[in-house]
Amino acid sequence: MFLSFNLFIVLAHVILAVARRPANSLHQDLMAHTIPADQQHNETLATRTSLRKKKPHRSHKTGAKQVARLQRRSRLSSSTPARLPRVNAAPTPQPTGPSSVSTTVHITSVTDFGILLPSRDGELISDAENDATAYCTDGSGCQKIFPVGFVTGAMVSEASDGSYIQITGCLDPSKFPFAQDDSGGQMDVRFPNGAKCTFGGYGASFIEQVEPSANRFCLRCCASANDQVNCNSHNDKAGCPVAVPGIYDFNGVNCS
């Protein structure tokens, strides 16, 4: 009975002390154990970001499927043939003017051949298409002979089926009165008037290019007219190595 009375007295003192305590102090204790709303939001956002970062990255193209795709692409690219440049196979224009000895070229050997060259000193090859004349090796029977040392190397070759004969070679432009820094031009059945090659005769296709700035010349005579396979007259700006593929390197003399 005495113990119960003492316990009652203790509880009464506690209740009385709490009742006397200021309300704002109690509020501060509660706040000390409560996370503000904005902090709760930020913490949740950080937690979500952290979890998102921890998720494993999944590649869209990995594993055996991607390897198979790459292998298929590799096979396709390797099996696809390279696209070749288109060849202008338009017909060769008809010859101009009657046949003339002064505009006739020929190929017999490296010591017996003739090509068309400007007839005036300092004339461009492109301008000489109207008045070019034949120059030949000494002893060929031409009216005009190459200057000594003009041809520095040459090679004659023929097609196995007899469709054409050609000569490719290097020249020394200082031995002939070319125009300065002349890049060259082409002669064919159209220019100059009456031009022909004895290999195929009048009207048969032939192409000749002289390139003083590159120190080279070339001539290919075809056996038939309008042969745009072997004597493509539309390669007039391509240069000798393209228009007339052949040898342009002769024992230290190179004009390729």
PDB file of C-alpha atoms in Angstrom, residues 20-174:
ATOM      1  CA  ARG A  20       4.913  23.177 -17.044  1.00  0.00           C
ATOM      2  CA  ARG A  21       7.323  22.721 -20.029  1.00  0.00           C
ATOM      3  CA  PRO A  22       6.924  25.309 -22.890  1.00  0.00           C
ATOM      4  CA  ALA A  23       5.087  24.139 -26.010  1.00  0.00           C
ATOM      5  CA  ASN A  24       7.851  25.360 -28.392  1.00  0.00           C
ATOM      6  CA  SER A  25      10.450  23.165 -26.637  1.00  0.00           C
ATOM      7  CA  LEU A  26       8.334  20.096 -27.245  1.00  0.00           C
ATOM      8  CA  HIS A  27       7.936  21.116 -30.875  1.00  0.00           C
ATOM      9  CA  GLN A  28      11.716  21.414 -31.270  1.00  0.00           C
ATOM     10  CA  ASP A  29      12.230  17.881 -29.892  1.00  0.00           C
ATOM     11  CA  LEU A  30       9.749  16.515 -32.382  1.00  0.00           C
ATOM     12  CA  MET A  31      11.418  18.423 -35.244  1.00  0.00           C
ATOM     13  CA  ALA A  32      14.788  17.040 -34.230  1.00  0.00           C
ATOM     14  CA  HIS A  33      13.553  13.571 -35.118  1.00  0.00           C
ATOM     15  CA  THR A  34      11.654  14.577 -38.302  1.00  0.00           C
ATOM     16  CA  ILE A  35      13.255  14.980 -41.848  1.00  0.00           C
ATOM     17  CA  PRO A  36      12.028  18.141 -43.598  1.00  0.00           C
ATOM     18  CA  ALA A  37       9.870  17.605 -46.690  1.00  0.00           C
ATOM     19  CA  ASP A  38      12.360  19.132 -49.116  1.00  0.00           C
ATOM     20  CA  GLN A  39      15.178  16.981 -47.688  1.00  0.00           C
ATOM     21  CA  GLN A  40      13.006  13.920 -47.995  1.00  0.00           C
ATOM     22  CA  HIS A  41      12.398  14.732 -51.666  1.00  0.00           C
ATOM     23  CA  ASN A  42      16.088  15.300 -52.447  1.00  0.00           C
ATOM     24  CA  GLU A  43      17.140  12.154 -50.681  1.00  0.00           C
ATOM     25  CA  THR A  44      14.575  10.115 -52.612  1.00  0.00           C
ATOM     26  CA  LEU A  45      15.758  11.642 -55.910  1.00  0.00           C
ATOM     27  CA  ALA A  46      19.371  10.837 -55.101  1.00  0.00           C
ATOM     28  CA  THR A  47      18.454   7.330 -54.126  1.00  0.00           C
ATOM     29  CA  ARG A  48      16.615   6.775 -57.406  1.00  0.00           C
ATOM     30  CA  THR A  49      19.520   8.180 -59.398  1.00  0.00           C
ATOM     31  CA  SER A  50      21.916   5.951 -57.532  1.00  0.00           C
ATOM     32  CA  LEU A  51      19.791   2.922 -58.225  1.00  0.00           C
ATOM     33  CA  ARG A  52      19.489   3.863 -61.874  1.00  0.00           C
ATOM     34  CA  LYS A  53      23.253   4.153 -62.191  1.00  0.00           C
ATOM     35  CA  LYS A  54      23.720   0.745 -60.675  1.00  0.00           C
ATOM     36  CA  LYS A  55      21.556  -0.917 -63.296  1.00  0.00           C
ATOM     37  CA  PRO A  56      23.674  -2.838 -65.801  1.00  0.00           C
ATOM     38  CA  HIS A  57      23.936  -1.247 -69.267  1.00  0.00           C
ATOM     39  CA  ARG A  58      22.402  -3.368 -71.993  1.00  0.00           C
ATOM     40  CA  SER A  59      23.872  -2.977 -75.455  1.00  0.00           C
ATOM     41  CA  HIS A  60      21.406  -3.123 -78.309  1.00  0.00           C
ATOM     42  CA  LYS A  61      23.907  -4.936 -80.526  1.00  0.00           C
ATOM     43  CA  THR A  62      25.988  -7.476 -78.687  1.00  0.00           C
ATOM     44  CA  GLY A  63      26.681 -11.138 -78.738  1.00  0.00           C
ATOM     45  CA  ALA A  64      26.280 -13.719 -81.470  1.00  0.00           C
ATOM     46  CA  LYS A  65      23.566 -11.819 -83.361  1.00  0.00           C
ATOM     47  CA  GLN A  66      25.773  -8.772 -83.865  1.00  0.00           C
ATOM     48  CA  VAL A  67      28.710 -10.974 -84.958  1.00  0.00           C
ATOM     49  CA  ALA A  68      26.461 -12.680 -87.520  1.00  0.00           C
ATOM     50  CA  ARG A  69      25.304  -9.314 -88.854  1.00  0.00           C
ATOM     51  CA  LEU A  70      28.876  -8.068 -89.244  1.00  0.00           C
ATOM     52  CA  GLN A  71      29.902 -11.267 -91.024  1.00  0.00           C
ATOM     53  CA  ARG A  72      27.008 -10.942 -93.486  1.00  0.00           C
ATOM     54  CA  ARG A  73      27.904  -7.329 -94.215  1.00  0.00           C
ATOM     55  CA  SER A  74      31.544  -8.263 -94.753  1.00  0.00           C
ATOM     56  CA  ARG A  75      30.588 -11.003 -97.226  1.00  0.00           C
ATOM     57  CA  LEU A  76      28.285  -8.656 -99.112  1.00  0.00           C
ATOM     58  CA  SER A  77      30.872  -5.863 -99.382  1.00  0.00           C
ATOM     59  CA  SER A  78      33.623  -8.261-100.495  1.00  0.00           C
ATOM     60  CA  SER A  79      31.432  -9.984-103.073  1.00  0.00           C
ATOM     61  CA  THR A  80      30.135  -6.735-104.608  1.00  0.00           C
ATOM     62  CA  PRO A  81      32.308  -5.891-107.643  1.00  0.00           C
ATOM     63  CA  ALA A  82      33.830  -2.409-107.869  1.00  0.00           C
ATOM     64  CA  ARG A  83      31.958  -0.115-110.219  1.00  0.00           C
ATOM     65  CA  LEU A  84      34.088   0.644-113.263  1.00  0.00           C
ATOM     66  CA  PRO A  85      34.036   4.089-114.878  1.00  0.00           C
ATOM     67  CA  ARG A  86      31.729   4.374-117.877  1.00  0.00           C
ATOM     68  CA  VAL A  87      33.412   4.380-121.268  1.00  0.00           C
ATOM     69  CA  ASN A  88      32.235   6.843-123.881  1.00  0.00           C
ATOM     70  CA  ALA A  89      31.506   4.567-126.826  1.00  0.00           C
ATOM     71  CA  ALA A  90      29.844   7.159-129.036  1.00  0.00           C
ATOM     72  CA  PRO A  91      30.650   6.660-132.736  1.00  0.00           C
ATOM     73  CA  THR A  92      33.828   8.191-134.133  1.00  0.00           C
ATOM     74  CA  PRO A  93      33.053  11.252-136.272  1.00  0.00           C
ATOM     75  CA  GLN A  94      33.571  10.848-139.985  1.00  0.00           C
ATOM     76  CA  PRO A  95      36.935  11.844-141.523  1.00  0.00           C
ATOM     77  CA  THR A  96      37.225  15.404-142.780  1.00  0.00           C
ATOM     78  CA  GLY A  97      38.625  16.331-146.178  1.00  0.00           C
ATOM     79  CA  PRO A  98      40.307  14.155-148.810  1.00  0.00           C
ATOM     80  CA  SER A  99      43.254  11.889-148.008  1.00  0.00           C
ATOM     81  CA  SER A 100      46.592  13.673-148.053  1.00  0.00           C
ATOM     82  CA  VAL A 101      50.206  12.501-147.915  1.00  0.00           C
ATOM     83  CA  SER A 102      51.115  15.451-145.676  1.00  0.00           C
ATOM     84  CA  THR A 103      48.631  14.280-143.027  1.00  0.00           C
ATOM     85  CA  THR A 104      49.336  10.541-143.205  1.00  0.00           C
ATOM     86  CA  VAL A 105      50.933   8.761-140.238  1.00  0.00           C
ATOM     87  CA  HIS A 106      52.421   5.277-140.104  1.00  0.00           C
ATOM     88  CA  ILE A 107      54.007   2.713-137.788  1.00  0.00           C
ATOM     89  CA  THR A 108      56.469   0.122-139.034  1.00  0.00           C
ATOM     90  CA  SER A 109      59.108   0.010-136.303  1.00  0.00           C
ATOM     91  CA  VAL A 110      60.767   2.258-133.727  1.00  0.00           C
ATOM     92  CA  THR A 111      63.069   3.484-136.488  1.00  0.00           C
ATOM     93  CA  ASP A 112      60.340   3.841-139.102  1.00  0.00           C
ATOM     94  CA  PHE A 113      57.240   5.758-138.049  1.00  0.00           C
ATOM     95  CA  GLY A 114      55.554   9.137-138.470  1.00  0.00           C
ATOM     96  CA  ILE A 115      53.288  11.323-136.333  1.00  0.00           C
ATOM     97  CA  LEU A 116      51.479  14.638-136.782  1.00  0.00           C
ATOM     98  CA  LEU A 117      53.106  17.765-135.312  1.00  0.00           C
ATOM     99  CA  PRO A 118      52.456  21.528-135.518  1.00  0.00           C
ATOM    100  CA  SER A 119      53.469  23.076-138.801  1.00  0.00           C
ATOM    101  CA  ARG A 120      54.234  26.501-137.269  1.00  0.00           C
ATOM    102  CA  ASP A 121      56.759  27.466-134.611  1.00  0.00           C
ATOM    103  CA  GLY A 122      55.225  28.120-131.200  1.00  0.00           C
ATOM    104  CA  GLU A 123      51.856  26.670-132.199  1.00  0.00           C
ATOM    105  CA  LEU A 124      49.841  24.816-129.566  1.00  0.00           C
ATOM    106  CA  ILE A 125      49.059  21.172-130.258  1.00  0.00           C
ATOM    107  CA  SER A 126      45.361  21.961-129.791  1.00  0.00           C
ATOM    108  CA  ASP A 127      45.567  24.678-132.453  1.00  0.00           C
ATOM    109  CA  ALA A 128      47.586  22.441-134.766  1.00  0.00           C
ATOM    110  CA  GLU A 129      44.597  20.151-135.150  1.00  0.00           C
ATOM    111  CA  ASN A 130      43.687  22.278-138.154  1.00  0.00           C
ATOM    112  CA  ASP A 131      47.070  22.439-139.892  1.00  0.00           C
ATOM    113  CA  ALA A 132      49.311  19.732-138.437  1.00  0.00           C
ATOM    114  CA  THR A 133      51.694  17.939-140.763  1.00  0.00           C
ATOM    115  CA  ALA A 134      53.434  14.569-140.677  1.00  0.00           C
ATOM    116  CA  TYR A 135      56.984  14.282-139.322  1.00  0.00           C
ATOM    117  CA  CYS A 136      58.836  10.988-139.613  1.00  0.00           C
ATOM    118  CA  THR A 137      62.049   9.215-138.696  1.00  0.00           C
ATOM    119  CA  ASP A 138      64.927   9.684-141.070  1.00  0.00           C
ATOM    120  CA  GLY A 139      64.678   7.380-144.078  1.00  0.00           C
ATOM    121  CA  SER A 140      60.889   6.953-143.876  1.00  0.00           C
ATOM    122  CA  GLY A 141      60.237   8.918-147.069  1.00  0.00           C
ATOM    123  CA  CYS A 142      58.366  11.798-145.359  1.00  0.00           C
ATOM    124  CA  GLN A 143      58.695  15.416-146.430  1.00  0.00           C
ATOM    125  CA  LYS A 144      59.617  16.456-142.851  1.00  0.00           C
ATOM    126  CA  ILE A 145      62.046  14.623-140.566  1.00  0.00           C
ATOM    127  CA  PHE A 146      62.231  14.593-136.754  1.00  0.00           C
ATOM    128  CA  PRO A 147      65.029  16.791-135.398  1.00  0.00           C
ATOM    129  CA  VAL A 148      68.031  14.874-134.106  1.00  0.00           C
ATOM    130  CA  GLY A 149      67.486  13.798-130.499  1.00  0.00           C
ATOM    131  CA  PHE A 150      63.752  14.515-130.618  1.00  0.00           C
ATOM    132  CA  VAL A 151      62.695  10.920-129.830  1.00  0.00           C
ATOM    133  CA  THR A 152      64.392   9.675-126.649  1.00  0.00           C
ATOM    134  CA  GLY A 153      62.686   6.278-126.386  1.00  0.00           C
ATOM    135  CA  ALA A 154      59.972   4.293-128.145  1.00  0.00           C
ATOM    136  CA  MET A 155      58.199   0.934-128.175  1.00  0.00           C
ATOM    137  CA  VAL A 156      56.038  -0.633-130.903  1.00  0.00           C
ATOM    138  CA  SER A 157      53.426  -3.281-130.097  1.00  0.00           C
ATOM    139  CA  GLU A 158      50.526  -4.952-131.879  1.00  0.00           C
ATOM    140  CA  ALA A 159      47.283  -6.579-130.781  1.00  0.00           C
ATOM    141  CA  SER A 160      47.348 -10.374-131.020  1.00  0.00           C
ATOM    142  CA  ASP A 161      44.192 -10.312-133.155  1.00  0.00           C
ATOM    143  CA  GLY A 162      45.613  -7.692-135.516  1.00  0.00           C
ATOM    144  CA  SER A 163      43.027  -5.075-134.511  1.00  0.00           C
ATOM    145  CA  TYR A 164      45.623  -2.355-133.936  1.00  0.00           C
ATOM    146  CA  ILE A 165      49.278  -1.376-133.886  1.00  0.00           C
ATOM    147  CA  GLN A 166      50.728   1.295-131.624  1.00  0.00           C
ATOM    148  CA  ILE A 167      53.851   3.190-130.676  1.00  0.00           C
ATOM    149  CA  THR A 168      54.448   4.806-127.296  1.00  0.00           C
ATOM    150  CA  GLY A 169      57.450   6.939-126.518  1.00  0.00           C
ATOM    151  CA  CYS A 170      59.266   9.802-124.842  1.00  0.00           C
ATOM    152  CA  LEU A 171      60.433  12.985-126.530  1.00  0.00           C
ATOM    153  CA  ASP A 172      62.671  15.966-125.831  1.00  0.00           C
ATOM    154  CA  PRO A 173      60.480  19.075-126.299  1.00  0.00           C
ATOM    155  CA  SER A 174      63.543  21.322-126.488  1.00  0.00           C
TER     156      SER A 174
END
